[in-house]
Amino acid sequence: MNSILIVDDDHAICRTLEIHFGSIGHQVAIRHSVEEGLEWLNHNSADVLVLDIRMAGLSGLEGLPMFKALQADLRIIMITAYHDMATTIEAMQNGADEYIHKPLDLDEIDAAVASALKYRQQQNSDGIEVPQATVFGKYDLVGSSAAMRTVFKTIGRVADTSASVLITGESGTGKEVVARAIHNASSRRDQSFVAINCAALVENLLESEMFGHKRGAFTGAVKDQLGKFELADKGTLFLDEVGELSPGIQAKLLRVLQDREYIPLGAENVRYTDARIIAATNADLNLAMQEGRFREDLFYRLQIVNLHLPPLRERSGDLVELVQNLMTRSNREMGRSVNRISVEAMACLNSYHWPGNIRELQNLLTKAVALCNGEVLTADLLPEHLTRDVPPHEGAIGRFSDPHSTKNLSLQEIERHHVEQVLESTGWHKGQTCDILGVSRPRLQRMISNYGIQEPE
Ligand SMILES: Nc1ncnc2c1ncn2[C@@H]1O[C@H](COP(=O)(O)OP(=O)(O)OP(=O)(O)O)[C@@H](O)[C@H]1O
Ligand SMILES: [Mg+2]
């Protein structure tokens, strides 16, 4: 049975809430001041505290941290006639979970209590743990799917050569982190890693940025400027969005790649560079070549080694690990300690198709961690388009054959269906199923028995 403590000096409100919550099977304790409430909580425990703000003696706002100190996992709903923003903010900062205005709407407080109780339940259920310690290794790169293992192997194999590498992949798949990982794994790691975004500047500014210029080379060139090729000498030069280069710069870049030489704008003599080139693009360079927008000879020079990063929806096995790591990162950056993610929230992440890949996952988790004032990241902290239904999308993780059929299903039903489908598609290979679902074997076993999924004869 759930226990609710109500602390309010308004006897009529207390009575109404007592009758209401009693009638739906909760145990209710009533106290009329913060002091009495604290005394009660000293000897008992509650799931939810409904706390008024203005009372004789200590106010609810003053009492809030004291209640939390007595029972850290208590969910607290403030009810008040105060409407000012400062009080609301202060209450939320001090650990209130919900803030409801008087006159009380029974439906509203009902929903708040239900959500607090659900949260408590999820806290006690088997969500996925988020490690509190820093778990990043040397390279800030996470993943153990087959695709990522191949990426790690390639990084290891090519890092110490001077071969140019072309990293391809959709936006947000980690092209820049991989480029940095190559640099950090190479013997150039103590030299500079210099990045340049080829799409960000117009042609002559980009040219000067890359190769540098002499004073007076063009209007506004008031002094000599070193180019990035010079700055990256003996280090690594990362050419991001290389598909956007104009034909003129493509020709100059080809010369650097072939002969290691270039001429700064307005200079007379050639300069040499020993920068290692890593390029990245999310554009289809094959198409660009067919259409004559990208030089074939440059393409082959850039792509001595190609490293392709698959989209997140094709490496669902990495999702749990990524979530754990990105949440750890967010916790650290924001001084939070959200140490778990609920099964329901994880199911939402699993069912989504991630058009913005890891960057999208990271943004969304950062927001959820910022909004979470407990220890468990729950589905209600995720954006609506993730929790409403599974979008019909080619290649979505956990896609149903008829995506519209998911509209009226609960997340548990979706999870059950998805587990069944993955088991079927792997021919009941538990290891592969765990990989795809990103869950441990005991957890898969539990889902199979909880959902009563039967292995076909
Ligand atoms: N394997 C990974 N493990 C941990 N974090 C990752 C991984 N891959 C990407 N990230 C994180 O995701 C974010 C996006 O990565 P990155 O900027 O490298 O993507 P990108 O492919 O360069 O995207 P774009 O094409 O939009 O420039 C970064 O914050 C990065 O730290
Ligand atoms: Mg990038």
PDB file of N, CA, C and O in Angstrom, residues 117-159:
ATOM      1  N   LEU A 117       4.129   8.332  -7.578  1.00  0.00           N
ATOM      2  CA  LEU A 117       4.150   6.926  -7.147  1.00  0.00           C
ATOM      3  C   LEU A 117       4.784   6.052  -8.222  1.00  0.00           C
ATOM      4  O   LEU A 117       5.547   5.124  -7.924  1.00  0.00           O
ATOM      5  N   LYS A 118       4.480   6.389  -9.470  1.00  0.00           N
ATOM      6  CA  LYS A 118       5.041   5.622 -10.578  1.00  0.00           C
ATOM      7  C   LYS A 118       6.565   5.766 -10.566  1.00  0.00           C
ATOM      8  O   LYS A 118       7.313   4.814 -10.779  1.00  0.00           O
ATOM      9  N   TYR A 119       6.987   6.990 -10.298  1.00  0.00           N
ATOM     10  CA  TYR A 119       8.419   7.242 -10.238  1.00  0.00           C
ATOM     11  C   TYR A 119       9.066   6.378  -9.156  1.00  0.00           C
ATOM     12  O   TYR A 119      10.110   5.767  -9.358  1.00  0.00           O
ATOM     13  N   ARG A 120       8.413   6.320  -7.991  1.00  0.00           N
ATOM     14  CA  ARG A 120       8.945   5.527  -6.870  1.00  0.00           C
ATOM     15  C   ARG A 120       9.058   4.056  -7.268  1.00  0.00           C
ATOM     16  O   ARG A 120      10.024   3.380  -6.964  1.00  0.00           O
ATOM     17  N   GLN A 121       8.015   3.612  -8.000  1.00  0.00           N
ATOM     18  CA  GLN A 121       8.001   2.220  -8.428  1.00  0.00           C
ATOM     19  C   GLN A 121       9.174   1.947  -9.358  1.00  0.00           C
ATOM     20  O   GLN A 121       9.867   0.946  -9.224  1.00  0.00           O
ATOM     21  N   GLN A 122       9.375   2.886 -10.299  1.00  0.00           N
ATOM     22  CA  GLN A 122      10.454   2.686 -11.265  1.00  0.00           C
ATOM     23  C   GLN A 122      11.807   2.695 -10.588  1.00  0.00           C
ATOM     24  O   GLN A 122      12.722   2.018 -11.001  1.00  0.00           O
ATOM     25  N   GLN A 123      11.896   3.493  -9.519  1.00  0.00           N
ATOM     26  CA  GLN A 123      13.161   3.528  -8.782  1.00  0.00           C
ATOM     27  C   GLN A 123      13.493   2.166  -8.229  1.00  0.00           C
ATOM     28  O   GLN A 123      14.644   1.781  -8.129  1.00  0.00           O
ATOM     29  N   ASN A 124      12.420   1.451  -7.850  1.00  0.00           N
ATOM     30  CA  ASN A 124      12.676   0.145  -7.259  1.00  0.00           C
ATOM     31  C   ASN A 124      12.717  -0.963  -8.296  1.00  0.00           C
ATOM     32  O   ASN A 124      13.000  -2.096  -7.989  1.00  0.00           O
ATOM     33  N   SER A 125      12.384  -0.631  -9.538  1.00  0.00           N
ATOM     34  CA  SER A 125      12.403  -1.672 -10.564  1.00  0.00           C
ATOM     35  C   SER A 125      13.793  -1.727 -11.188  1.00  0.00           C
ATOM     36  O   SER A 125      14.678  -0.959 -10.841  1.00  0.00           O
ATOM     37  N   ASP A 126      13.943  -2.632 -12.147  1.00  0.00           N
ATOM     38  CA  ASP A 126      15.303  -2.855 -12.635  1.00  0.00           C
ATOM     39  C   ASP A 126      15.629  -2.018 -13.860  1.00  0.00           C
ATOM     40  O   ASP A 126      15.682  -2.515 -14.959  1.00  0.00           O
ATOM     41  N   GLY A 127      15.785  -0.743 -13.689  1.00  0.00           N
ATOM     42  CA  GLY A 127      16.238   0.105 -14.788  1.00  0.00           C
ATOM     43  C   GLY A 127      17.698  -0.181 -15.082  1.00  0.00           C
ATOM     44  O   GLY A 127      18.284  -1.101 -14.522  1.00  0.00           O
ATOM     45  N   ILE A 128      18.268   0.627 -15.940  1.00  0.00           N
ATOM     46  CA  ILE A 128      19.660   0.401 -16.299  1.00  0.00           C
ATOM     47  C   ILE A 128      20.548   1.354 -15.515  1.00  0.00           C
ATOM     48  O   ILE A 128      20.297   2.555 -15.478  1.00  0.00           O
ATOM     49  N   GLU A 129      21.535   0.805 -14.889  1.00  0.00           N
ATOM     50  CA  GLU A 129      22.433   1.600 -14.043  1.00  0.00           C
ATOM     51  C   GLU A 129      23.305   2.527 -14.880  1.00  0.00           C
ATOM     52  O   GLU A 129      23.769   2.155 -15.943  1.00  0.00           O
ATOM     53  N   VAL A 130      23.533   3.715 -14.381  1.00  0.00           N
ATOM     54  CA  VAL A 130      24.486   4.612 -15.015  1.00  0.00           C
ATOM     55  C   VAL A 130      25.672   4.749 -14.067  1.00  0.00           C
ATOM     56  O   VAL A 130      25.506   5.182 -12.935  1.00  0.00           O
ATOM     57  N   PRO A 131      26.842   4.351 -14.516  1.00  0.00           N
ATOM     58  CA  PRO A 131      27.991   4.416 -13.608  1.00  0.00           C
ATOM     59  C   PRO A 131      28.287   5.852 -13.215  1.00  0.00           C
ATOM     60  O   PRO A 131      28.149   6.761 -14.025  1.00  0.00           O
ATOM     61  N   GLN A 132      28.655   6.066 -11.974  1.00  0.00           N
ATOM     62  CA  GLN A 132      28.914   7.420 -11.507  1.00  0.00           C
ATOM     63  C   GLN A 132      30.344   7.867 -11.799  1.00  0.00           C
ATOM     64  O   GLN A 132      30.624   9.034 -11.941  1.00  0.00           O
ATOM     65  N   ALA A 133      31.234   6.894 -11.886  1.00  0.00           N
ATOM     66  CA  ALA A 133      32.628   7.266 -12.132  1.00  0.00           C
ATOM     67  C   ALA A 133      32.813   7.605 -13.601  1.00  0.00           C
ATOM     68  O   ALA A 133      31.985   7.271 -14.431  1.00  0.00           O
ATOM     69  N   THR A 134      33.880   8.276 -13.905  1.00  0.00           N
ATOM     70  CA  THR A 134      34.189   8.557 -15.302  1.00  0.00           C
ATOM     71  C   THR A 134      34.566   7.245 -15.961  1.00  0.00           C
ATOM     72  O   THR A 134      35.457   6.553 -15.505  1.00  0.00           O
ATOM     73  N   VAL A 135      33.852   6.920 -17.019  1.00  0.00           N
ATOM     74  CA  VAL A 135      34.140   5.635 -17.626  1.00  0.00           C
ATOM     75  C   VAL A 135      34.791   5.784 -19.000  1.00  0.00           C
ATOM     76  O   VAL A 135      35.039   4.809 -19.669  1.00  0.00           O
ATOM     77  N   PHE A 136      35.036   7.024 -19.397  1.00  0.00           N
ATOM     78  CA  PHE A 136      35.664   7.182 -20.694  1.00  0.00           C
ATOM     79  C   PHE A 136      37.096   6.699 -20.660  1.00  0.00           C
ATOM     80  O   PHE A 136      37.823   6.944 -19.705  1.00  0.00           O
ATOM     81  N   GLY A 137      37.460   6.028 -21.706  1.00  0.00           N
ATOM     82  CA  GLY A 137      38.840   5.630 -21.827  1.00  0.00           C
ATOM     83  C   GLY A 137      39.593   6.809 -22.426  1.00  0.00           C
ATOM     84  O   GLY A 137      39.182   7.957 -22.303  1.00  0.00           O
ATOM     85  N   LYS A 138      40.653   6.461 -23.128  1.00  0.00           N
ATOM     86  CA  LYS A 138      41.512   7.506 -23.654  1.00  0.00           C
ATOM     87  C   LYS A 138      40.857   8.299 -24.776  1.00  0.00           C
ATOM     88  O   LYS A 138      41.182   9.437 -25.020  1.00  0.00           O
ATOM     89  N   TYR A 139      39.912   7.676 -25.476  1.00  0.00           N
ATOM     90  CA  TYR A 139      39.495   8.250 -26.748  1.00  0.00           C
ATOM     91  C   TYR A 139      38.073   8.792 -26.813  1.00  0.00           C
ATOM     92  O   TYR A 139      37.612   9.159 -27.870  1.00  0.00           O
ATOM     93  N   ASP A 140      37.373   8.839 -25.712  1.00  0.00           N
ATOM     94  CA  ASP A 140      36.013   9.393 -25.740  1.00  0.00           C
ATOM     95  C   ASP A 140      35.098   8.681 -26.731  1.00  0.00           C
ATOM     96  O   ASP A 140      34.141   9.269 -27.211  1.00  0.00           O
ATOM     97  N   LEU A 141      35.450   7.476 -27.080  1.00  0.00           N
ATOM     98  CA  LEU A 141      34.653   6.750 -28.063  1.00  0.00           C
ATOM     99  C   LEU A 141      34.062   5.516 -27.414  1.00  0.00           C
ATOM    100  O   LEU A 141      34.773   4.735 -26.812  1.00  0.00           O
ATOM    101  N   VAL A 142      32.765   5.347 -27.595  1.00  0.00           N
ATOM    102  CA  VAL A 142      32.090   4.257 -26.937  1.00  0.00           C
ATOM    103  C   VAL A 142      31.436   3.360 -27.971  1.00  0.00           C
ATOM    104  O   VAL A 142      31.009   3.836 -29.018  1.00  0.00           O
ATOM    105  N   GLY A 143      31.322   2.097 -27.664  1.00  0.00           N
ATOM    106  CA  GLY A 143      30.602   1.195 -28.561  1.00  0.00           C
ATOM    107  C   GLY A 143      31.285  -0.145 -28.621  1.00  0.00           C
ATOM    108  O   GLY A 143      32.519  -0.215 -28.583  1.00  0.00           O
ATOM    109  N   SER A 144      30.481  -1.215 -28.656  1.00  0.00           N
ATOM    110  CA  SER A 144      31.107  -2.519 -28.789  1.00  0.00           C
ATOM    111  C   SER A 144      30.398  -3.347 -29.846  1.00  0.00           C
ATOM    112  O   SER A 144      30.566  -4.544 -29.925  1.00  0.00           O
ATOM    113  N   SER A 145      29.563  -2.691 -30.656  1.00  0.00           N
ATOM    114  CA  SER A 145      28.914  -3.401 -31.761  1.00  0.00           C
ATOM    115  C   SER A 145      29.993  -3.823 -32.751  1.00  0.00           C
ATOM    116  O   SER A 145      31.109  -3.293 -32.728  1.00  0.00           O
ATOM    117  N   ALA A 146      29.614  -4.743 -33.616  1.00  0.00           N
ATOM    118  CA  ALA A 146      30.578  -5.204 -34.613  1.00  0.00           C
ATOM    119  C   ALA A 146      31.102  -4.010 -35.410  1.00  0.00           C
ATOM    120  O   ALA A 146      32.297  -3.895 -35.687  1.00  0.00           O
ATOM    121  N   ALA A 147      30.189  -3.087 -35.760  1.00  0.00           N
ATOM    122  CA  ALA A 147      30.580  -1.930 -36.573  1.00  0.00           C
ATOM    123  C   ALA A 147      31.623  -1.088 -35.841  1.00  0.00           C
ATOM    124  O   ALA A 147      32.619  -0.661 -36.437  1.00  0.00           O
ATOM    125  N   MET A 148      31.413  -0.846 -34.559  1.00  0.00           N
ATOM    126  CA  MET A 148      32.365  -0.015 -33.825  1.00  0.00           C
ATOM    127  C   MET A 148      33.686  -0.742 -33.602  1.00  0.00           C
ATOM    128  O   MET A 148      34.749  -0.131 -33.608  1.00  0.00           O
ATOM    129  N   ARG A 149      33.608  -2.067 -33.433  1.00  0.00           N
ATOM    130  CA  ARG A 149      34.870  -2.808 -33.267  1.00  0.00           C
ATOM    131  C   ARG A 149      35.720  -2.674 -34.522  1.00  0.00           C
ATOM    132  O   ARG A 149      36.936  -2.530 -34.456  1.00  0.00           O
ATOM    133  N   THR A 150      35.058  -2.704 -35.675  1.00  0.00           N
ATOM    134  CA  THR A 150      35.791  -2.513 -36.930  1.00  0.00           C
ATOM    135  C   THR A 150      36.416  -1.119 -36.968  1.00  0.00           C
ATOM    136  O   THR A 150      37.569  -0.948 -37.385  1.00  0.00           O
ATOM    137  N   VAL A 151      35.646  -0.119 -36.522  1.00  0.00           N
ATOM    138  CA  VAL A 151      36.174   1.248 -36.504  1.00  0.00           C
ATOM    139  C   VAL A 151      37.419   1.316 -35.612  1.00  0.00           C
ATOM    140  O   VAL A 151      38.451   1.868 -36.004  1.00  0.00           O
ATOM    141  N   PHE A 152      37.341   0.722 -34.412  1.00  0.00           N
ATOM    142  CA  PHE A 152      38.496   0.760 -33.498  1.00  0.00           C
ATOM    143  C   PHE A 152      39.715   0.093 -34.129  1.00  0.00           C
ATOM    144  O   PHE A 152      40.830   0.571 -34.024  1.00  0.00           O
ATOM    145  N   LYS A 153      39.446  -1.051 -34.794  1.00  0.00           N
ATOM    146  CA  LYS A 153      40.572  -1.771 -35.417  1.00  0.00           C
ATOM    147  C   LYS A 153      41.228  -0.911 -36.481  1.00  0.00           C
ATOM    148  O   LYS A 153      42.449  -0.811 -36.566  1.00  0.00           O
ATOM    149  N   THR A 154      40.369  -0.274 -37.307  1.00  0.00           N
ATOM    150  CA  THR A 154      40.917   0.557 -38.381  1.00  0.00           C
ATOM    151  C   THR A 154      41.719   1.717 -37.789  1.00  0.00           C
ATOM    152  O   THR A 154      42.790   2.048 -38.289  1.00  0.00           O
ATOM    153  N   ILE A 155      41.180   2.338 -36.737  1.00  0.00           N
ATOM    154  CA  ILE A 155      41.910   3.447 -36.116  1.00  0.00           C
ATOM    155  C   ILE A 155      43.294   2.964 -35.694  1.00  0.00           C
ATOM    156  O   ILE A 155      44.315   3.591 -35.978  1.00  0.00           O
ATOM    157  N   GLY A 156      43.320   1.814 -35.031  1.00  0.00           N
ATOM    158  CA  GLY A 156      44.589   1.264 -34.558  1.00  0.00           C
ATOM    159  C   GLY A 156      45.547   0.977 -35.693  1.00  0.00           C
ATOM    160  O   GLY A 156      46.742   1.234 -35.616  1.00  0.00           O
ATOM    161  N   ARG A 157      44.985   0.454 -36.791  1.00  0.00           N
ATOM    162  CA  ARG A 157      45.824   0.056 -37.911  1.00  0.00           C
ATOM    163  C   ARG A 157      46.423   1.269 -38.633  1.00  0.00           C
ATOM    164  O   ARG A 157      47.569   1.254 -39.036  1.00  0.00           O
ATOM    165  N   VAL A 158      45.625   2.325 -38.813  1.00  0.00           N
ATOM    166  CA  VAL A 158      46.096   3.425 -39.660  1.00  0.00           C
ATOM    167  C   VAL A 158      46.726   4.581 -38.886  1.00  0.00           C
ATOM    168  O   VAL A 158      47.395   5.428 -39.478  1.00  0.00           O
ATOM    169  N   ALA A 159      46.490   4.619 -37.547  1.00  0.00           N
ATOM    170  CA  ALA A 159      46.892   5.805 -36.791  1.00  0.00           C
ATOM    171  C   ALA A 159      48.342   6.183 -37.063  1.00  0.00           C
ATOM    172  O   ALA A 159      48.644   7.339 -37.354  1.00  0.00           O
TER     173      ALA A 159
END
